[in-house]
Amino acid sequence: MDENTKTKITLPLLITKNYVLFPGRKDERIDVGRDFSIKAVNASRDNNSSLLLIVSQKDSKVEVPTNDDIYTVGTLCRIVSYSDMKTYVRIRVHGGQRVKLNNVQFDPQGFYTAESETLESIVSDEKNIVSLTKKIITEIQDLPGLINSLPRTTQTELFNKGIDPSELCDMLAPYLTTTDAKRQEILETLDVAKRLEIVLSIIEESKQEAKIDAAIEKRVSENVEKHQKDYILQEKLRAIKEELGNGEDGIEDSDAILKKLEENPYPEHVKAKVKAELKRYEMMPQASLEASLSMSYIQTLLDVPWYQKTEDNDEIENVRKILDEDHHGLTKVKQRIIEYLAVKKMTGNLKAPILCFYGPPGCGKTSLGKSIARALGRKFFKASLGGISDEAEIRGHRRTYVGSMPGRIIQGMRRVQVVNPVFLLDEIDKLASSYKGDPASAMLEVLDPEQNFAFNDNYLEEPYDLSNVLFICTANYLDNIPAPLRDRLELIEVNSYTEIEKLEIAKNFLYKKQVEANGLKPEQVSFTDEAYMHIIRHYTMEAGVRELERKIAGIIRKVVVDLLSYKTLKHIDVTPEVVEKYLGVPLFENSKKEKSEQVGVVTGLAYTQFGGDILPIEVTYFPGKGGLVLTGKLGDVMKESAAIALDYVRANADKYHIDSKLFADNDIHIHVPEGAVPKDGPSAGVAITTAIISCLTNKPVDNNVAMTGEVTLRGRALPIGGLREKSLAALRSGIKTIIVPKENKKDITELPKEVTKGLNIVLMESVDDAVKVAIKQ
């Protein structure tokens, strides 16, 4: 039967996977494996013509296709050879014409059949077809891979003899780099111009991909060549340096590192880590970033101290002498260091304590850490923790990041080069948390003696023993330190200095330091005790001595100017008058007690960041509707104390002989002077209660008496804090008697001697005890 006939005939149908047969293809080999496909081939061979319909299925995963799984356009072909390969058959076919498949059915003999209808190509625009044909032939010449895949006869037809445009598409389609769906589209497209456009678009895509592949290959080739060149040059450079006897600048070579490992008592796990990393390093191109990072890590592992240590100064008297030389007072702190040394000397070994000095700014907490290191004969490192909000600052960065480094702890140990330094963690209460983690939580491992023998730094990747480090933390406010972290610290309070202590510090420490810093000699300038006290009282308001040192430094600088300006001047004695000459008008006036006894005015005691101060409380009443007016910028807690005090007095009006109508017909106004200064806390409760009673009974309050204590609705006096600072403020202000809660009796033993000698301290259990002492009967 003729392949070009347009007669509709029914023939066996061979359904192929991932294969599209085009018209005009000669001697195409097809391996047939499915049972129904083999039967279709055999049925075709039984006909004298050996005609067969071939169509591709849409999804190659489908084993038994239905009408919906196959395309509707295929190719009529003739089988020209047949080979039985036992498990499958191999046929060769000549492609005939495009055909449309109708009425696809499964024959009872076990194969598919279909009615075929011949499809003719459509020639719509000859000029466009000629143009497209020429362009395709030109374009494929830039694709040597495609040309080489074409048979020689096809190449000859294509470039020498010329070829029919319709046949051109069918000839190139099997060799184009595209999908089976795209090939099927070429087969189904009858318009020759459109068919050529599809083929041209595929060729242009292939050209673009070829350009990209060529560019990538070029870059890869250049990189490989560069690495090979760098490696050869590095090896030559190393050989030259070895010949000259010089190592790389600042970097030890592998042999030197291995020698260092063997000669020093590094822990075994560190030796193993260094050797493994060194092996990786030697396999890397020496000029690569990875090699640089690897060597940096190796150097860090070697630089961190693993076995080096200093011997402690075990002479207790010598340590005590050094501590006393550097700091005045601070008895508790010094005693704790002496205890640590004594026990260590007795036992021969002792884990270092984790100390935390807390107190107001400027009281010598940081400098005390340096003094302890000097006294013990240890190296000192200070890490400022204020404002740190990144956990990696403590634990270090992982080595996967470029620019990673160890945390502050390991960096400090690397700096001091010993395993037992004094390590000061300054401002530990200023740690902040953020999306980068919580540094305070990271400090738990550092400051826990049960864990810090194996501290894990993310960069170091090896456990590091911190148990020999004497950690000292400093803080201003304990409330800012998380409870789990605070629980690991041995808290030692560093109190604010008394005026007597400040005087001694100024005479024995600050004066000497500033005279030497400004190039003077002691015989050129001197201070009287009155001058020091004048500076302390009228030019500073602080718990510590930082501002005092600045004022003394300012005076000495002006002394230097005068000594250089007036050649005949050999010595200046600084008196209160000279202080005012150099520093100007006094900046502060100490709070003074009331000059006389007054009704409704009671002297309270307050604790501030600068130490203590007296706090006058004024109460008055006037016609109104029974309201309570509070002024003086009071905080919520202090407002509650005022409300409790008024309710207590109202509930016990008969007891204090107060007309109960006064509360209903009058407003009571409580004012705490210095209204611009915020005030808060419960410790003014007793003083407010006493002032209300004085005001409503019209009885004056003794101006030589001050009091402090929290009050309850039953009139009980509860204990308060800051008694040391408050009592010092009372003494400084001329108060003779202070009234404090009985539960603060234990704190009286801690008060300075000048306080216990200069003040009459009265203990109270309730408001009644304060009223008996303070209000004139």
Coordinates of C-alpha atoms in Angstrom, one line a residue, residues 46-612:
D46 CA 1.7 -10.1 8.6
N47 CA 0.4 -7.6 6.0
N48 CA 2.3 -7.6 2.8
S49 CA 2.9 -3.8 3.0
S50 CA 4.4 -3.9 6.6
L51 CA 2.7 -0.5 7.3
L52 CA 2.6 0.7 10.8
L53 CA 1.3 3.8 12.6
I54 CA 3.6 5.3 15.3
V55 CA 2.5 7.9 17.9
S56 CA 4.1 9.1 21.2
Q57 CA 2.4 8.9 24.5
K58 CA 2.2 12.0 26.7
D59 CA 3.4 10.5 30.0
S60 CA 6.2 8.0 29.8
K61 CA 5.3 6.6 33.2
V62 CA 2.0 5.2 32.0
E63 CA 2.3 1.5 31.1
V64 CA -1.1 0.8 29.6
P65 CA -2.2 4.0 27.9
T66 CA -5.7 5.0 27.0
N67 CA -6.9 7.4 24.2
D68 CA -6.3 10.3 26.6
D69 CA -2.7 9.3 27.2
I70 CA -1.6 9.5 23.5
Y71 CA -1.3 12.4 21.0
T72 CA -3.7 12.6 18.0
V73 CA -1.0 13.2 15.4
G74 CA 1.6 10.5 14.5
T75 CA 3.6 9.2 11.5
L76 CA 2.8 6.5 9.0
C77 CA 5.8 4.3 8.4
R78 CA 7.0 1.0 6.9
I79 CA 9.0 -1.7 8.8
V80 CA 12.1 -2.5 6.8
S81 CA 13.9 -4.9 9.3
Y82 CA 12.9 -7.0 12.3
S83 CA 15.1 -8.7 15.0
D84 CA 14.0 -10.8 17.9
M85 CA 16.1 -9.9 20.9
K86 CA 14.3 -12.5 23.2
T87 CA 13.1 -10.0 25.8
Y88 CA 12.2 -7.4 23.2
V89 CA 12.2 -6.9 19.4
R90 CA 14.2 -4.4 17.4
I91 CA 12.8 -2.9 14.2
R92 CA 13.9 -0.4 11.7
V93 CA 11.4 1.8 9.9
H94 CA 11.2 4.4 7.1
G95 CA 9.0 7.4 8.1
G96 CA 6.2 8.3 5.7
Q97 CA 3.6 11.0 6.2
R98 CA 2.0 12.9 9.0
V99 CA -1.3 11.3 9.9
K100 CA -4.2 12.2 12.2
L101 CA -5.3 9.2 14.3
N102 CA -9.0 8.5 14.6
N103 CA -11.0 5.8 16.3
V104 CA -8.1 4.3 18.4
Q105 CA -9.2 0.9 19.6
F106 CA -7.7 -2.1 21.4
D107 CA -7.9 -5.1 19.0
P108 CA -9.1 -8.4 20.5
Q109 CA -5.8 -9.9 19.3
G110 CA -4.1 -7.8 22.0
F111 CA -2.8 -4.7 20.2
Y112 CA -3.9 -1.1 19.4
T113 CA -5.3 -0.1 16.0
A114 CA -6.2 3.3 14.6
E115 CA -7.8 4.9 11.5
S116 CA -5.2 7.2 9.9
E117 CA -6.0 10.3 7.9
T118 CA -3.1 11.8 5.8
L119 CA -2.2 15.5 6.8
E120 CA -0.6 17.8 4.1
S121 CA 1.8 20.7 4.9
I122 CA 0.4 24.2 4.3
V123 CA 2.5 26.7 2.5
S124 CA 1.1 30.2 3.3
D125 CA 3.9 32.7 2.8
E126 CA 6.7 31.6 0.5
K127 CA 9.0 34.6 1.0
N128 CA 8.8 34.3 4.7
I129 CA 9.5 30.5 4.4
V130 CA 12.6 31.1 2.2
S131 CA 13.9 33.8 4.7
L132 CA 13.3 31.5 7.7
T133 CA 15.0 28.6 6.0
K134 CA 18.2 30.7 5.2
K135 CA 18.3 32.0 8.8
I136 CA 18.1 28.5 10.2
I137 CA 20.9 27.2 8.0
T138 CA 23.0 30.2 9.0
E139 CA 22.2 29.9 12.7
I140 CA 23.0 26.2 13.0
Q141 CA 26.5 26.8 11.7
D142 CA 27.2 28.5 15.1
L143 CA 26.2 25.2 16.8
P144 CA 29.1 22.8 16.0
G145 CA 27.6 20.2 18.5
L146 CA 24.4 20.1 16.5
I147 CA 26.2 19.9 13.1
N148 CA 28.4 17.1 14.3
S149 CA 25.4 15.1 15.4
L150 CA 23.9 15.1 11.9
P151 CA 24.6 12.3 9.5
R152 CA 27.0 13.2 6.7
T153 CA 24.3 12.7 4.0
T154 CA 22.1 15.1 5.9
Q155 CA 24.9 17.7 6.2
T156 CA 25.5 17.4 2.4
E157 CA 21.8 18.0 1.7
L158 CA 21.7 20.8 4.1
F159 CA 24.7 22.9 3.0
N160 CA 25.3 21.8 -0.6
K161 CA 22.3 20.5 -2.4
G162 CA 19.6 22.6 -0.7
I163 CA 16.6 21.2 1.0
D164 CA 12.8 21.6 1.0
P165 CA 11.8 23.8 3.9
S166 CA 9.1 21.3 5.1
E167 CA 11.7 18.5 5.1
L168 CA 14.2 20.8 6.9
C169 CA 12.2 20.9 10.0
D170 CA 11.6 17.1 10.0
M171 CA 15.3 16.5 9.4
L172 CA 16.6 18.8 12.2
A173 CA 13.9 18.1 14.9
P174 CA 15.3 14.8 16.2
Y175 CA 18.7 16.4 16.8
L176 CA 17.6 19.6 18.5
T177 CA 18.1 19.9 22.3
T178 CA 14.5 20.3 23.4
T179 CA 11.7 18.3 25.0
D180 CA 9.5 15.6 23.5
A181 CA 6.5 17.9 23.9
K182 CA 8.2 20.5 21.7
R183 CA 9.1 17.9 19.1
Q184 CA 5.4 16.8 19.1
E185 CA 4.4 20.4 18.5
I186 CA 6.7 20.5 15.4
L187 CA 5.1 17.3 14.2
E188 CA 1.5 18.6 14.7
T189 CA 2.2 22.0 13.1
L190 CA 1.0 21.9 9.4
D191 CA 1.9 25.5 8.5
V192 CA 5.5 25.3 7.2
A193 CA 6.3 28.9 8.2
K194 CA 5.1 28.4 11.8
R195 CA 7.0 25.1 11.9
L196 CA 10.2 26.9 10.8
E197 CA 9.6 29.6 13.5
I198 CA 9.4 26.9 16.2
V199 CA 12.7 25.3 15.0
L200 CA 14.4 28.7 14.8
S201 CA 13.4 29.6 18.4
I202 CA 14.8 26.3 19.6
I203 CA 18.1 26.9 17.8
E204 CA 18.4 30.4 19.2
E205 CA 17.8 29.1 22.8
S206 CA 20.5 26.5 22.2
K207 CA 22.9 29.2 21.0
Q208 CA 22.2 31.2 24.2
E209 CA 22.7 28.2 26.4
A210 CA 25.9 27.4 24.5
K211 CA 27.2 31.0 25.2
I212 CA 26.4 30.7 28.9
D213 CA 28.1 27.3 29.1
A214 CA 31.2 28.6 27.3
A215 CA 31.4 31.6 29.7
I216 CA 31.1 29.3 32.7
E217 CA 33.7 26.9 31.4
K218 CA 36.0 29.8 30.7
R219 CA 35.7 31.2 34.3
V220 CA 36.1 27.7 35.8
S221 CA 39.2 27.2 33.6
E222 CA 40.7 30.6 34.6
N223 CA 40.0 29.9 38.3
V224 CA 41.7 26.5 38.1
E225 CA 44.6 28.0 36.3
K226 CA 44.9 30.7 38.9
H227 CA 44.8 28.3 41.8
Q228 CA 47.4 26.1 40.2
K229 CA 49.6 29.2 39.5
D230 CA 49.1 30.4 43.1
Y231 CA 49.9 27.0 44.5
I232 CA 53.1 26.7 42.5
L233 CA 54.2 30.2 43.4
Q234 CA 53.4 29.6 47.1
E235 CA 55.4 26.4 47.1
K236 CA 58.3 28.1 45.4
L237 CA 58.1 31.0 47.9
R238 CA 58.1 28.5 50.8
A239 CA 61.1 26.7 49.4
I240 CA 63.0 30.0 49.0
K241 CA 62.2 31.0 52.5
E242 CA 63.3 27.6 53.9
E243 CA 66.5 28.0 51.9
L244 CA 67.1 31.4 53.4
G245 CA 66.1 30.2 56.9
N246 CA 63.1 32.6 57.2
G247 CA 59.6 31.5 58.1
E248 CA 56.4 33.3 56.9
D249 CA 55.8 36.6 58.6
G250 CA 54.0 36.0 61.9
I251 CA 52.8 32.5 60.8
E252 CA 54.5 29.3 61.9
D253 CA 54.9 26.5 59.4
S254 CA 53.4 23.0 60.0
D255 CA 56.7 21.6 61.3
A256 CA 57.1 24.4 63.8
I257 CA 53.6 24.0 65.0
L258 CA 54.0 20.2 65.5
K259 CA 57.3 20.8 67.3
K260 CA 55.6 23.3 69.6
L261 CA 52.8 20.8 70.4
E262 CA 55.3 18.1 71.3
E263 CA 57.6 20.3 73.4
N264 CA 54.8 21.8 75.5
P265 CA 52.3 20.1 77.8
Y266 CA 49.1 21.0 75.8
P267 CA 46.1 18.8 76.7
E268 CA 45.7 15.8 74.5
H269 CA 42.4 16.9 73.1
V270 CA 44.0 20.2 72.0
K271 CA 46.9 18.4 70.4
A272 CA 44.5 16.2 68.4
K273 CA 42.4 19.2 67.3
V274 CA 45.4 21.1 66.1
K275 CA 46.8 18.1 64.2
A276 CA 43.5 17.5 62.5
E277 CA 43.1 21.1 61.6
L278 CA 46.7 21.3 60.3
K279 CA 46.0 18.3 58.1
R280 CA 43.0 20.1 56.6
Y281 CA 45.1 23.3 56.2
E282 CA 47.9 21.5 54.2
M283 CA 45.3 20.2 51.7
M284 CA 44.0 23.7 50.9
P285 CA 45.4 26.2 48.4
Q286 CA 47.7 28.4 50.5
A287 CA 46.3 31.6 49.0
S288 CA 42.7 30.8 49.7
L289 CA 40.5 32.4 52.3
E290 CA 39.8 29.0 53.9
A291 CA 43.5 28.4 54.4
S292 CA 43.9 31.8 56.1
L293 CA 40.9 31.2 58.4
S294 CA 42.2 27.7 59.3
M295 CA 45.6 29.0 60.2
S296 CA 44.1 31.8 62.2
Y297 CA 42.1 29.1 64.2
I298 CA 45.2 27.0 64.7
Q299 CA 47.2 30.1 66.0
T300 CA 44.3 30.9 68.4
L301 CA 44.3 27.4 69.8
L302 CA 48.0 27.6 70.4
D303 CA 48.0 31.2 71.8
V304 CA 45.3 30.5 74.4
P305 CA 47.0 29.5 77.7
W306 CA 46.4 25.8 78.6
Y307 CA 49.1 25.2 81.2
Q308 CA 50.9 28.5 82.0
K309 CA 50.2 30.0 85.4
T310 CA 51.7 32.4 87.9
E311 CA 52.5 31.6 91.6
D312 CA 50.3 33.3 94.2
N313 CA 51.8 35.5 96.8
D314 CA 51.0 33.4 99.9
E315 CA 52.4 35.8 102.5
I316 CA 49.2 37.0 104.1
E317 CA 50.8 40.0 105.8
N318 CA 52.3 41.2 102.6
V319 CA 49.0 40.9 100.8
R320 CA 47.2 42.8 103.6
K321 CA 49.9 45.5 103.4
I322 CA 49.4 45.9 99.6
L323 CA 45.6 46.1 99.9
D324 CA 45.9 48.8 102.6
E325 CA 48.4 50.8 100.5
D326 CA 45.9 51.0 97.6
H327 CA 42.6 51.5 99.4
H328 CA 41.3 53.0 102.6
G329 CA 38.7 51.1 104.5
L330 CA 36.8 48.3 102.5
T331 CA 37.4 45.9 105.4
K332 CA 35.0 43.2 104.2
V333 CA 36.5 43.0 100.8
K334 CA 40.1 42.8 102.1
Q335 CA 39.1 40.2 104.7
R336 CA 37.5 37.9 102.1
I337 CA 40.7 38.0 100.0
I338 CA 42.8 37.1 103.0
E339 CA 40.4 34.2 103.9
Y340 CA 40.8 32.9 100.3
L341 CA 44.6 33.0 100.5
A342 CA 44.7 31.4 104.0
V343 CA 42.5 28.4 103.0
K344 CA 44.4 28.0 99.7
K345 CA 47.7 27.9 101.6
M346 CA 46.3 25.4 104.1
T347 CA 44.8 23.0 101.6
G348 CA 47.2 23.5 98.7
N349 CA 44.4 23.8 96.2
L350 CA 41.2 25.8 96.1
K351 CA 38.8 26.8 93.4
A352 CA 38.7 30.6 93.0
P353 CA 35.6 32.3 94.4
I354 CA 33.3 34.3 92.2
L355 CA 33.1 37.7 93.9
C356 CA 30.7 40.5 93.1
F357 CA 31.4 44.0 94.5
Y358 CA 28.3 46.1 94.4
G359 CA 27.6 49.7 95.5
P360 CA 27.3 53.3 94.3
P361 CA 29.6 54.6 91.5
G362 CA 33.0 55.9 92.4
C363 CA 33.6 53.8 95.5
G364 CA 36.7 52.0 94.1
K365 CA 35.2 48.7 92.9
T366 CA 37.1 48.6 89.7
S367 CA 40.4 49.8 91.1
L368 CA 40.0 47.2 93.9
G369 CA 40.2 44.4 91.3
K370 CA 43.6 45.8 90.1
S371 CA 44.8 46.0 93.7
I372 CA 43.8 42.4 94.4
A373 CA 45.7 41.2 91.3
R374 CA 48.8 43.2 92.5
A375 CA 48.5 41.8 96.0
L376 CA 48.2 38.2 94.8
G377 CA 51.0 38.6 92.2
R378 CA 48.6 37.6 89.4
K379 CA 48.0 39.1 86.0
F380 CA 44.9 41.3 85.6
F381 CA 42.4 41.7 82.8
K382 CA 39.3 43.9 82.7
A383 CA 36.3 43.2 80.4
S384 CA 33.7 46.0 80.3
L385 CA 30.3 44.4 79.9
G386 CA 28.2 47.6 79.9
G387 CA 25.8 47.7 76.9
I388 CA 26.7 44.2 75.6
S389 CA 23.5 42.7 74.0
D390 CA 25.0 39.9 71.8
E391 CA 25.5 36.5 73.3
A392 CA 28.4 35.9 70.9
E393 CA 30.4 38.6 72.7
I394 CA 30.7 36.1 75.6
R395 CA 30.6 32.7 73.9
G396 CA 32.3 33.8 70.6
H397 CA 31.2 33.4 67.0
R398 CA 31.0 30.1 65.2
R399 CA 33.9 29.5 62.7
T400 CA 31.4 29.2 59.8
Y401 CA 31.2 33.1 59.7
V402 CA 33.9 35.2 58.0
G403 CA 35.5 37.5 60.6
S404 CA 34.5 35.2 63.5
M405 CA 36.5 35.4 66.7
P406 CA 36.5 34.1 70.3
G407 CA 34.3 35.7 72.9
R408 CA 35.5 38.3 75.5
I409 CA 36.4 35.6 78.0
I410 CA 38.8 33.6 75.7
Q411 CA 40.2 36.9 74.3
G412 CA 41.0 38.0 77.8
M413 CA 42.7 34.7 78.6
R414 CA 44.7 34.9 75.4
R415 CA 45.8 38.4 76.3
V416 CA 47.1 37.6 79.8
Q417 CA 48.7 34.2 78.7
V418 CA 48.1 32.5 82.1
V419 CA 45.3 30.2 83.4
N420 CA 44.9 31.9 86.8
P421 CA 44.5 35.7 86.3
V422 CA 42.3 38.1 88.2
F423 CA 39.5 38.6 85.6
L424 CA 37.3 41.7 86.3
L425 CA 33.8 41.7 84.7
D426 CA 33.0 45.3 85.0
E427 CA 29.4 46.6 85.1
I428 CA 27.8 43.2 85.0
D429 CA 24.4 44.8 85.9
K430 CA 24.5 46.7 82.6
L431 CA 24.2 43.6 80.3
A432 CA 21.2 43.8 77.9
S433 CA 19.3 41.1 76.0
S434 CA 18.3 41.4 72.4
Y435 CA 17.3 39.3 69.3
K436 CA 21.0 38.2 69.3
G437 CA 20.6 36.4 72.6
D438 CA 21.0 37.0 76.3
P439 CA 24.6 37.6 77.4
A440 CA 23.5 37.3 81.1
S441 CA 22.5 33.7 80.4
A442 CA 25.8 33.0 78.7
M443 CA 27.5 34.3 81.9
L444 CA 25.9 31.5 83.9
E445 CA 28.3 29.0 82.6
V446 CA 31.3 31.3 83.1
L447 CA 30.5 32.1 86.7
D448 CA 29.4 28.7 87.9
P449 CA 32.3 26.9 89.7
E450 CA 30.5 23.6 89.0
Q451 CA 30.5 24.2 85.2
N452 CA 33.3 26.6 84.3
F453 CA 36.0 23.9 84.4
A454 CA 34.7 23.1 80.8
F455 CA 33.6 26.4 79.4
N456 CA 32.5 26.1 75.7
D457 CA 33.5 28.9 73.4
N458 CA 31.8 28.7 70.0
Y459 CA 35.0 29.7 68.1
L460 CA 37.4 27.6 70.2
E461 CA 35.3 24.4 69.9
E462 CA 37.3 22.8 72.8
P463 CA 36.3 22.8 76.5
Y464 CA 38.4 25.4 78.4
D465 CA 39.1 25.3 82.2
L466 CA 38.2 28.6 83.9
S467 CA 38.2 27.2 87.4
N468 CA 41.6 28.7 88.3
V469 CA 40.5 32.2 87.3
L470 CA 39.6 34.6 90.1
F471 CA 36.5 36.3 88.7
I472 CA 35.5 39.6 90.2
C473 CA 32.3 41.3 89.1
T474 CA 31.2 44.9 89.8
A475 CA 27.7 46.3 89.8
N476 CA 25.8 49.3 90.9
Y477 CA 22.3 47.8 91.2
L478 CA 21.7 44.2 92.2
D479 CA 18.1 44.3 91.0
N480 CA 19.4 44.6 87.4
I481 CA 21.3 41.2 87.6
P482 CA 19.0 38.2 86.8
A483 CA 18.3 36.0 89.8
P484 CA 20.0 32.8 88.5
L485 CA 23.2 34.8 87.8
R486 CA 23.0 36.6 91.1
D487 CA 22.7 33.3 92.9
R488 CA 26.2 32.2 91.6
L489 CA 27.9 35.3 93.0
E490 CA 29.4 35.9 96.4
L491 CA 28.0 39.4 97.0
I492 CA 30.1 42.0 98.9
E493 CA 28.7 45.4 99.4
V494 CA 31.1 48.4 98.9
N495 CA 29.4 51.2 100.8
S496 CA 29.5 54.9 100.0
Y497 CA 32.3 56.7 101.9
T498 CA 31.8 58.8 105.0
E499 CA 33.2 62.3 105.1
I500 CA 36.0 61.1 107.4
E501 CA 36.8 58.3 104.9
K502 CA 36.8 60.7 102.0
L503 CA 39.2 63.0 104.0
E504 CA 41.6 60.1 104.6
I505 CA 41.4 59.0 100.9
A506 CA 42.1 62.6 99.7
K507 CA 45.0 63.0 102.1
N508 CA 46.7 59.6 101.6
F509 CA 45.8 58.7 98.0
L510 CA 44.3 61.4 95.8
Y511 CA 46.7 64.2 96.8
K512 CA 49.8 62.0 96.2
K513 CA 48.5 60.8 92.8
Q514 CA 47.6 64.3 91.5
V515 CA 50.8 65.9 92.8
E516 CA 52.9 63.3 90.9
A517 CA 50.6 63.4 87.8
N518 CA 51.1 67.2 87.5
G519 CA 54.9 67.2 88.0
L520 CA 54.9 68.8 91.4
K521 CA 56.7 67.9 94.6
P522 CA 54.9 67.7 98.1
E523 CA 56.9 70.7 99.3
Q524 CA 55.4 72.9 96.6
V525 CA 51.7 72.4 97.5
S526 CA 49.8 71.3 100.6
F527 CA 46.1 71.0 101.7
T528 CA 44.6 71.7 105.1
D529 CA 42.0 69.3 106.4
E530 CA 39.5 72.2 106.4
A531 CA 40.2 72.6 102.6
Y532 CA 39.5 69.0 101.9
M533 CA 36.3 69.1 104.0
H534 CA 35.2 72.3 102.2
I535 CA 35.7 70.5 98.8
I536 CA 33.8 67.4 100.0
R537 CA 30.9 69.3 101.4
H538 CA 30.5 72.2 99.0
Y539 CA 31.9 71.0 95.6
T540 CA 30.9 67.4 95.4
M541 CA 27.8 65.4 96.0
E542 CA 28.7 61.7 95.4
A543 CA 29.0 58.4 97.2
G544 CA 32.5 57.8 95.9
V545 CA 35.5 60.0 95.3
R546 CA 35.7 60.5 91.5
E547 CA 34.5 64.1 91.5
L548 CA 36.6 64.8 94.6
E549 CA 39.7 63.7 92.7
R550 CA 38.7 65.9 89.7
K551 CA 38.4 68.9 92.0
I552 CA 41.7 68.3 93.7
A553 CA 43.3 67.8 90.2
G554 CA 41.7 71.2 89.1
I555 CA 43.2 73.0 92.1
I556 CA 46.7 71.5 91.6
R557 CA 46.7 72.5 87.9
K558 CA 45.9 76.1 89.0
V559 CA 48.7 75.8 91.6
V560 CA 51.1 74.8 88.7
V561 CA 50.0 77.9 86.7
D562 CA 50.6 80.2 89.7
L563 CA 54.0 78.6 90.5
L564 CA 55.2 79.2 86.9
S565 CA 53.7 82.7 86.7
Y566 CA 55.2 84.0 89.9
K567 CA 58.8 82.9 90.1
T568 CA 59.2 84.0 93.8
L569 CA 56.3 81.7 94.8
K570 CA 57.7 78.5 96.1
H571 CA 54.8 76.9 98.1
I572 CA 51.1 77.3 98.2
D573 CA 49.0 76.1 101.2
V574 CA 45.4 75.3 100.1
T575 CA 42.8 76.5 102.6
P576 CA 39.0 76.9 102.2
E577 CA 39.6 80.4 100.9
V578 CA 42.1 79.2 98.3
V579 CA 39.6 76.5 97.3
E580 CA 36.9 79.1 96.6
K581 CA 39.4 81.2 94.7
Y582 CA 40.4 78.3 92.4
L583 CA 37.0 76.5 92.1
G584 CA 34.6 79.5 92.3
V585 CA 31.4 79.8 94.2
P586 CA 30.4 76.6 96.1
L587 CA 28.1 74.3 94.1
F588 CA 26.3 72.6 96.9
E589 CA 25.0 73.4 100.4
N590 CA 24.5 70.6 102.8
S591 CA 20.9 70.1 103.8
K592 CA 20.4 71.8 107.1
K593 CA 18.0 70.8 109.9
E594 CA 15.2 73.0 110.7
K595 CA 16.3 76.0 112.7
S596 CA 13.4 75.7 115.2
E597 CA 10.6 73.5 116.3
Q598 CA 7.6 73.7 114.0
V599 CA 4.2 72.2 113.8
G600 CA 3.6 69.7 111.0
V601 CA 7.3 69.6 109.9
V602 CA 9.3 66.4 110.4
T603 CA 12.8 65.5 109.2
G604 CA 12.9 62.3 107.3
L605 CA 16.0 60.4 106.0
A606 CA 16.6 59.4 102.4
Y607 CA 19.0 57.2 100.5
T608 CA 20.2 58.5 97.1
Q609 CA 22.7 57.4 94.5
F610 CA 25.1 60.0 96.0
G611 CA 24.7 58.6 99.5
G612 CA 22.2 59.8 102.2

